[in-house]
CSV table of C-alpha atoms in Angstrom, one decimal:
chain,number,residue,atom,x,y,z
R,1,MET,CA,14.5,-33.8,-12.0
R,2,SER,CA,13.5,-31.2,-9.5
R,3,MET,CA,14.7,-27.6,-9.8
R,4,LEU,CA,14.3,-27.1,-6.0
R,5,ASN,CA,17.3,-27.5,-3.9
R,6,ALA,CA,16.2,-28.9,-0.5
R,7,ALA,CA,19.3,-27.4,1.2
R,8,ALA,CA,18.6,-23.9,0.0
R,9,SER,CA,16.1,-21.8,1.9
R,10,TYR,CA,13.8,-19.8,-0.4
R,11,ARG,CA,12.3,-17.8,2.4
R,12,ARG,CA,13.5,-14.3,2.9
R,13,GLU,CA,14.6,-13.3,6.4
R,14,ASP,CA,12.9,-9.9,6.1
R,15,ARG,CA,9.4,-11.3,6.7
R,16,ALA,CA,8.3,-8.1,8.6
R,17,ALA,CA,9.0,-6.0,5.5
R,18,PRO,CA,5.9,-5.3,3.4
R,19,ARG,CA,5.7,-7.4,0.3
R,20,VAL,CA,5.1,-5.9,-3.1
R,21,ALA,CA,2.8,-7.9,-5.3
R,22,GLN,CA,4.3,-8.7,-8.7
R,23,ARG,CA,2.9,-10.4,-11.6
R,24,VAL,CA,5.0,-13.3,-12.9
R,25,PRO,CA,4.6,-14.5,-16.5
R,26,VAL,CA,4.0,-18.2,-17.3
R,27,VAL,CA,7.2,-18.2,-19.3
R,28,MET,CA,9.9,-15.9,-18.1
R,29,PRO,CA,12.4,-14.3,-20.5
R,30,LEU,CA,15.7,-16.2,-20.5
R,31,VAL,CA,19.0,-14.4,-20.1
R,32,ASP,CA,22.0,-16.7,-20.9
R,33,VAL,CA,25.3,-15.5,-19.6
R,34,GLN,CA,28.6,-17.0,-20.7
R,35,VAL,CA,31.7,-16.0,-18.6
R,36,ASP,CA,35.1,-16.3,-20.3
R,37,LEU,CA,38.4,-17.0,-18.5
R,38,ASP,CA,39.4,-13.3,-18.6
R,39,GLY,CA,36.1,-12.3,-16.9
R,40,THR,CA,34.3,-10.9,-19.9
R,41,VAL,CA,30.7,-11.9,-20.2
R,42,ALA,CA,28.5,-12.6,-23.3
R,43,VAL,CA,24.8,-11.9,-22.6
R,44,ARG,CA,22.0,-13.3,-24.7
R,45,LEU,CA,18.3,-12.4,-24.1
R,46,ASP,CA,16.0,-15.1,-25.4
R,47,ARG,CA,18.8,-16.5,-27.6
R,48,GLU,CA,19.5,-13.1,-29.2
R,49,PRO,CA,22.7,-11.2,-28.3
R,50,TYR,CA,22.1,-8.4,-25.9
R,51,ALA,CA,23.7,-5.3,-27.4
R,52,THR,CA,25.8,-3.0,-25.2
R,53,ASP,CA,28.1,-0.1,-26.0
R,54,THR,CA,31.1,-1.5,-24.3
R,55,PRO,CA,32.3,-5.1,-23.6
R,56,LEU,CA,30.8,-6.4,-20.4
R,57,HIS,CA,32.8,-7.8,-17.4
R,58,ARG,CA,31.8,-9.9,-14.5
R,59,GLU,CA,31.3,-6.7,-12.3
R,60,ASP,CA,28.8,-5.3,-14.8
R,61,LEU,CA,26.6,-8.4,-14.6
R,62,GLN,CA,24.3,-7.3,-11.8
R,63,ARG,CA,23.7,-3.8,-13.3
R,64,VAL,CA,22.9,-5.3,-16.7
R,65,LEU,CA,20.5,-8.0,-15.3
R,66,CYS,CA,18.6,-5.4,-13.2
R,67,LYS,CA,18.4,-3.2,-16.3
R,68,VAL,CA,17.0,-6.0,-18.4
R,69,ALA,CA,14.4,-7.0,-15.8
R,70,THR,CA,13.4,-3.3,-15.3
R,71,ASP,CA,13.2,-2.6,-19.0
R,72,LEU,CA,11.0,-5.7,-19.6
R,73,ASP,CA,9.0,-5.0,-16.4
R,74,THR,CA,9.0,-8.7,-15.5
R,75,PRO,CA,11.1,-11.2,-13.7
R,76,ILE,CA,13.8,-12.9,-15.8
R,77,ARG,CA,15.4,-16.3,-15.5
R,78,VAL,CA,19.2,-16.0,-15.6
R,79,GLU,CA,21.5,-18.9,-16.4
R,80,VAL,CA,25.2,-18.3,-15.9
R,81,ARG,CA,27.8,-20.6,-17.3
R,82,GLU,CA,31.3,-20.2,-16.0
R,83,ALA,CA,34.5,-20.9,-18.1
R,84,ASP,CA,35.2,-23.9,-15.9
R,85,GLY,CA,31.9,-25.5,-16.9
R,86,SER,CA,30.0,-24.8,-13.7
R,87,ALA,CA,26.6,-23.2,-14.0
R,88,PHE,CA,23.9,-21.7,-11.9
R,89,THR,CA,20.4,-20.3,-12.4
R,90,ASP,CA,18.7,-17.4,-10.7
R,91,ILE,CA,15.6,-15.3,-11.0
R,92,VAL,CA,16.0,-11.5,-11.1
R,93,ALA,CA,12.9,-9.4,-10.5
R,94,PRO,CA,12.6,-5.8,-11.7
R,95,GLU,CA,13.5,-3.1,-9.2
R,96,SER,CA,10.4,-2.1,-7.3
R,97,GLN,CA,9.2,1.4,-8.1
R,98,VAL,CA,9.9,3.9,-5.4
R,99,VAL,CA,6.7,4.8,-3.7
R,100,ARG,CA,6.7,8.3,-2.3
R,101,PRO,CA,5.2,8.6,1.2
R,102,PRO,CA,2.1,10.7,1.3
R,103,GLU,CA,2.6,14.4,2.0
R,104,PRO,CA,2.0,15.2,5.7
R,105,LEU,CA,-1.5,16.5,6.4
R,106,ARG,CA,-1.8,20.2,7.0
R,107,PRO,CA,-3.5,21.3,10.1
R,108,ALA,CA,-7.1,22.1,9.5
R,109,THR,CA,-7.8,25.8,9.1
R,110,ALA,CA,-11.0,27.5,8.2
R,111,PRO,CA,-11.0,28.9,4.7
R,112,PRO,CA,-10.7,32.7,4.7
R,113,ASP,CA,-14.3,33.2,3.3
R,114,GLN,CA,-15.9,30.9,6.0
R,115,THR,CA,-17.5,32.7,8.9
R,116,THR,CA,-17.7,31.3,12.4
R,117,GLY,CA,-21.1,30.6,13.7
R,118,GLU,CA,-22.4,31.3,17.3
R,119,THR,CA,-25.6,31.1,19.2
R,120,ALA,CA,-27.2,34.3,20.4
R,121,SER,CA,-29.5,32.7,22.9
R,122,GLY,CA,-27.0,32.6,25.8
R,123,ARG,CA,-28.4,29.3,27.0
R,124,PHE,CA,-24.9,27.9,27.9
R,125,LEU,CA,-23.1,28.6,31.1
R,126,PRO,CA,-19.9,30.7,30.9
R,127,LEU,CA,-16.9,28.5,29.8
R,128,GLU,CA,-19.2,25.5,29.4
R,129,ASP,CA,-18.0,22.6,27.3
R,130,VAL,CA,-20.5,22.3,24.4
R,131,ALA,CA,-20.6,19.2,22.3
R,132,LEU,CA,-21.4,19.5,18.6
R,133,ALA,CA,-23.2,16.8,16.7
R,134,VAL,CA,-23.1,16.3,13.0
R,135,VAL,CA,-26.2,14.8,11.4
R,136,VAL,CA,-25.3,11.6,9.5
R,137,ALA,CA,-28.7,10.1,9.2
R,138,HIS,CA,-32.4,10.7,9.8
R,139,GLN,CA,-34.7,8.0,11.3
R,140,THR,CA,-38.5,8.0,11.7
R,141,ALA,CA,-39.7,7.2,15.3
R,142,SER,CA,-42.0,4.3,15.8
R,143,GLU,CA,-45.7,4.7,16.9
R,144,ASP,CA,-44.4,4.4,20.5
R,145,GLY,CA,-42.0,7.3,20.0
R,146,VAL,CA,-38.9,5.0,20.0
R,147,ALA,CA,-36.2,5.8,17.5
R,148,ASN,CA,-34.4,2.6,16.3
R,149,LEU,CA,-30.8,3.1,15.2
R,150,ARG,CA,-30.2,1.7,11.8
R,151,LEU,CA,-26.7,2.9,11.2
R,152,PRO,CA,-23.8,0.9,9.7
R,153,PRO,CA,-21.8,-0.8,12.5
R,154,ALA,CA,-18.6,0.7,11.0
R,155,LEU,CA,-20.0,4.2,11.5
R,156,LEU,CA,-20.9,3.5,15.1
R,157,GLU,CA,-17.5,1.9,15.8
R,158,ALA,CA,-15.6,4.9,14.2
R,159,HIS,CA,-17.6,7.4,16.3
R,160,ALA,CA,-17.9,5.6,19.6
R,161,GLY,CA,-19.1,7.7,22.5
R,162,ARG,CA,-22.2,9.8,23.1
R,163,LEU,CA,-24.9,10.0,20.5
R,164,VAL,CA,-27.2,13.0,20.4
R,165,LEU,CA,-30.8,12.6,19.1
R,166,VAL,CA,-32.9,15.7,18.4
R,167,GLY,CA,-36.7,15.5,17.7
R,168,GLN,CA,-37.3,17.8,14.7
R,169,GLN,CA,-40.9,18.8,15.8
R,170,SER,CA,-40.8,18.2,19.5
R,171,GLY,CA,-37.3,19.6,20.1
R,172,ALA,CA,-36.7,16.8,22.5
R,173,VAL,CA,-33.0,16.1,23.0
R,174,VAL,CA,-31.8,12.6,24.0
R,175,ILE,CA,-28.2,11.9,24.7
R,176,SER,CA,-27.2,8.3,24.7
R,177,GLY,CA,-24.1,7.2,26.7
R,178,LEU,CA,-24.7,9.9,29.3
R,179,SER,CA,-23.7,8.6,32.7
R,180,GLY,CA,-24.3,10.2,36.1
């Protein structure tokens, strides 16, 4: 006998929502719920009575099942038997933990003990836009004086644009991607 109901859709409508990976045990804990005519419920967890401070009623059922799943930190199989003999089965997963969004990034500011550098040569034009390059790697030029770039593709993709190469002894400056 198949436990799948062909008429019931097991796909959630909120497909765009991010899914939280959960581990599901091979054998899930079984919660058996017996509903009496007056609406009181008897709850058993793995065939043992589930102790509560007060008698449980039908309206308490969702809260209790969520608490059991959260306390066990695993999905639980729930079998509910009504007083009229009807029964249904459901799976209740523990409530997902609330994930705090990351704190917003603070604007970058120079630490108070850091000094600002400047060039004293005066080789730039007044109000000239000056590009700064950070050295991420060193290469050795070939015997022909050609520098082959052996950088990770991800680094080149992340920093697309001009590339500045400076000869350490010759002082030659080559700017790739310079048009005009």
